[in-house]
Coordinates of C-alpha atoms in Angstrom, one line a residue:
M243 CA 7.3 -17.9 -3.9
P244 CA 4.5 -17.4 -6.5
N245 CA 5.5 -16.1 -9.8
G246 CA 2.5 -14.3 -11.5
K247 CA 0.6 -10.9 -11.6
S248 CA -0.7 -10.0 -8.2
S249 CA -3.8 -8.5 -9.8
D250 CA -5.2 -12.2 -10.4
P251 CA -8.5 -12.3 -7.8
E252 CA -8.1 -15.9 -7.9
S253 CA -4.5 -15.9 -6.3
P254 CA -4.2 -18.3 -3.4
H255 CA -3.0 -15.6 -0.9
L256 CA -6.3 -13.6 -0.9
R257 CA -7.7 -13.5 2.7
D258 CA -11.8 -13.7 2.4
G259 CA -11.5 -12.7 -1.5
K260 CA -9.4 -9.4 -0.3
P261 CA -6.3 -8.9 -2.0
A262 CA -3.4 -8.8 0.8
I263 CA -1.2 -5.6 1.5
C264 CA 2.1 -6.4 3.1
V265 CA 3.5 -3.3 5.1
F266 CA 6.7 -3.3 6.1
C267 CA 7.7 -0.7 8.8
G268 CA 9.5 0.0 11.8
S269 CA 9.0 -2.1 15.4
S270 CA 9.6 1.3 16.9
H271 CA 7.6 4.7 16.6
G272 CA 10.6 6.6 15.7
N273 CA 10.9 10.4 16.7
D274 CA 8.2 12.1 14.8
P275 CA 4.3 11.5 15.9
A276 CA 3.6 11.8 12.2
F277 CA 5.0 8.2 11.5
A278 CA 2.5 6.6 13.9
Q279 CA -0.3 8.6 12.5
T280 CA 0.5 7.6 9.2
A281 CA 0.7 4.1 10.2
R282 CA -2.8 4.4 11.7
E283 CA -4.2 6.0 8.5
L284 CA -2.7 3.4 6.4
G285 CA -4.2 0.5 8.6
R286 CA -7.6 2.2 8.5
A287 CA -7.5 2.7 4.9
I288 CA -6.5 -0.8 4.2
G289 CA -9.5 -2.1 6.1
E290 CA -11.8 0.5 5.1
Q291 CA -11.1 0.0 1.2
G292 CA -11.5 -3.8 1.4
F293 CA -7.8 -5.0 1.6
A294 CA -6.0 -7.7 3.9
L295 CA -2.9 -6.9 5.9
V296 CA 0.1 -8.9 5.9
F297 CA 2.6 -7.5 8.5
G298 CA 5.6 -8.5 10.6
G299 CA 3.4 -10.0 13.4
G300 CA 4.8 -7.6 16.3
G301 CA 2.3 -5.5 18.2
L302 CA 5.1 -2.7 18.8
G303 CA 5.8 0.4 17.1
L304 CA 4.5 1.3 13.6
M305 CA 4.0 -2.4 13.3
G306 CA 1.4 -2.4 15.9
E307 CA -0.1 0.8 14.8
V308 CA -0.7 -0.3 11.2
A309 CA -2.1 -3.9 12.4
R310 CA -4.3 -2.5 15.1
A311 CA -6.1 0.1 12.6
A312 CA -6.6 -2.4 10.0
R313 CA -8.2 -4.9 12.3
D314 CA -10.4 -2.3 13.7
A315 CA -11.4 -1.4 10.6
G316 CA -12.4 -4.6 9.5
A317 CA -9.2 -6.1 7.5
P318 CA -8.3 -9.8 8.0
V319 CA -4.9 -9.6 9.6
T320 CA -1.9 -11.9 9.3
G321 CA 1.3 -11.7 11.1
I322 CA 4.4 -13.4 10.5
L323 CA 6.9 -13.4 13.3
P324 CA 10.1 -15.4 13.8
E325 CA 10.2 -17.4 16.9
F326 CA 13.3 -15.7 18.6
L327 CA 11.4 -12.4 18.3
R328 CA 8.4 -13.1 20.3
H329 CA 9.9 -12.2 23.6
I330 CA 11.3 -8.7 21.5
E331 CA 8.5 -8.0 19.6
P332 CA 5.4 -9.4 21.4
P333 CA 2.8 -10.3 18.9
L334 CA -0.7 -8.6 18.6
R335 CA -2.5 -9.4 21.4
S336 CA -6.1 -9.9 19.8
G337 CA -7.3 -10.7 16.5
G338 CA -5.9 -11.9 13.1
E339 CA -3.7 -15.2 12.4
L340 CA -0.3 -15.3 13.8
V341 CA 2.3 -17.5 11.6
V342 CA 5.6 -18.4 13.7
T343 CA 8.7 -19.1 11.5
P344 CA 12.2 -20.5 12.7
D345 CA 13.9 -17.5 11.3
L346 CA 14.1 -14.2 9.7
Q347 CA 14.6 -15.3 6.2
L348 CA 11.4 -17.6 6.3
R349 CA 9.4 -14.6 7.6
K350 CA 10.1 -12.6 4.8
T351 CA 9.4 -15.6 2.3
E352 CA 6.2 -16.0 4.0
M353 CA 5.4 -12.3 3.8
M354 CA 6.3 -11.8 0.3
A355 CA 4.2 -15.3 -0.7
R356 CA 1.0 -14.0 1.0
A357 CA 1.2 -10.5 -0.5
D358 CA -0.5 -9.1 -3.6
A359 CA 1.2 -5.7 -2.9
F360 CA 3.9 -4.1 -0.6
V361 CA 3.9 -0.8 1.1
I362 CA 6.8 0.6 2.9
L363 CA 6.5 3.1 5.6
P364 CA 9.4 4.5 7.6
G365 CA 11.9 1.9 9.6
G366 CA 15.3 0.8 10.3
L367 CA 17.4 -1.9 8.8
G368 CA 14.7 -4.4 9.1
T369 CA 12.8 -2.4 6.9
L370 CA 15.4 -1.7 4.6
D371 CA 16.2 -5.6 4.3
E372 CA 12.7 -6.1 3.2
Y373 CA 12.3 -3.4 0.8
F374 CA 15.4 -4.2 -1.0
E375 CA 14.4 -8.2 -0.8
V376 CA 11.0 -7.1 -2.8
V377 CA 12.7 -4.8 -5.1
T378 CA 15.6 -7.3 -5.9
T379 CA 13.2 -10.2 -6.7
A380 CA 10.9 -7.8 -8.8
Q381 CA 14.1 -6.9 -10.8
L382 CA 14.6 -10.7 -11.4
D383 CA 11.0 -11.2 -12.5
V384 CA 10.4 -13.4 -9.5
H385 CA 7.0 -11.4 -8.9
F386 CA 5.2 -8.7 -10.4
K387 CA 3.7 -7.3 -7.5
P388 CA 3.2 -3.5 -6.7
I389 CA 5.6 -1.9 -4.6
I390 CA 4.8 1.6 -2.9
V391 CA 7.3 3.6 -0.6
V392 CA 5.4 6.1 1.3
D393 CA 8.1 8.9 1.6
L394 CA 6.6 10.7 4.5
N395 CA 8.2 14.3 4.9
G396 CA 11.3 13.1 2.6
F397 CA 12.1 10.3 5.2
F398 CA 13.0 7.8 2.3
A399 CA 14.8 10.5 0.0
P400 CA 18.3 9.5 0.7
L401 CA 17.2 5.9 -0.3
A402 CA 16.1 7.4 -3.7
T403 CA 19.4 9.3 -3.9
L404 CA 21.3 6.2 -3.5
L405 CA 19.6 4.3 -6.2
E406 CA 20.3 7.1 -8.2
H407 CA 24.0 7.0 -7.5
V408 CA 23.9 3.3 -8.3
V409 CA 22.4 3.4 -11.6
A410 CA 24.9 6.4 -12.2
H411 CA 27.9 4.1 -11.5
G412 CA 26.7 1.6 -14.0
F413 CA 25.7 -0.9 -11.2
A414 CA 22.0 -1.2 -12.2
Q415 CA 19.7 -0.3 -15.0
P416 CA 17.7 3.0 -15.0
A417 CA 14.7 0.2 -15.4
I418 CA 14.9 -0.4 -11.6
M419 CA 13.1 2.8 -10.9
A420 CA 9.9 1.2 -12.7
H421 CA 9.7 -1.6 -10.3
H422 CA 8.3 0.6 -7.3
V423 CA 6.9 4.1 -6.9
F424 CA 7.7 6.6 -4.4
V425 CA 4.3 8.6 -2.9
P426 CA 4.1 11.1 -0.5
S427 CA 1.0 10.1 1.3
V428 CA -1.5 7.1 2.3
S429 CA -4.0 8.6 0.0
E430 CA -1.7 8.4 -3.1
A431 CA -0.6 4.8 -2.0
M432 CA -4.2 3.7 -1.8
A433 CA -4.8 5.3 -5.3
V434 CA -1.9 3.1 -6.5
L435 CA -3.2 0.0 -4.7
N436 CA -6.5 0.4 -6.0
A437 CA -5.9 1.0 -9.6
R438 CA -3.2 -2.2 -9.6
L439 CA -5.4 -4.8 -7.6
K440 CA -8.8 -3.8 -9.0
P441 CA -10.8 -7.2 -9.5
R442 CA -11.3 -8.4 -13.0
P443 CA -15.0 -7.7 -14.4
V444 CA -17.0 -11.3 -14.1

């Protein structure tokens, strides 16, 4: 896994010279139409604002919504999918690169290695697992990549409360909150990405 600041425009995981945004989100749509709408908004913004997309590879749920919108908006798209999930989460049908891994752990390793930043949308246990992986490794200085949680309609409010609870009971330092940012909308997430991943002047 690369160690170094994600804002380096010469990073080997850029695609076509574009910083790669890894999106973690659900393989289902959830029960609120706003989830899918936000996923499409994020994918479209990634493409329109000159980023590439790394995602979980499946064409279902919010994953598929993000990927199709990003692809249609011109973003290079890379999906990372474990072999055993191919029949459960069929990959995106057209466009982009598909990387097949033997297991979930290597899927996360590949996604993290290929990303310059992470954006988390609503999802289930898999999404939370991916979120905790990137936050934990940031805490340990394994990477210095932006981590942005899109707290759509308060979806992630219980997560923020849990983190505060862990800190309050002495199992983590308050500094863990500095490793990621909670924002309420895609527009604010993109503002953070543009500020953090702006290329160096030549």
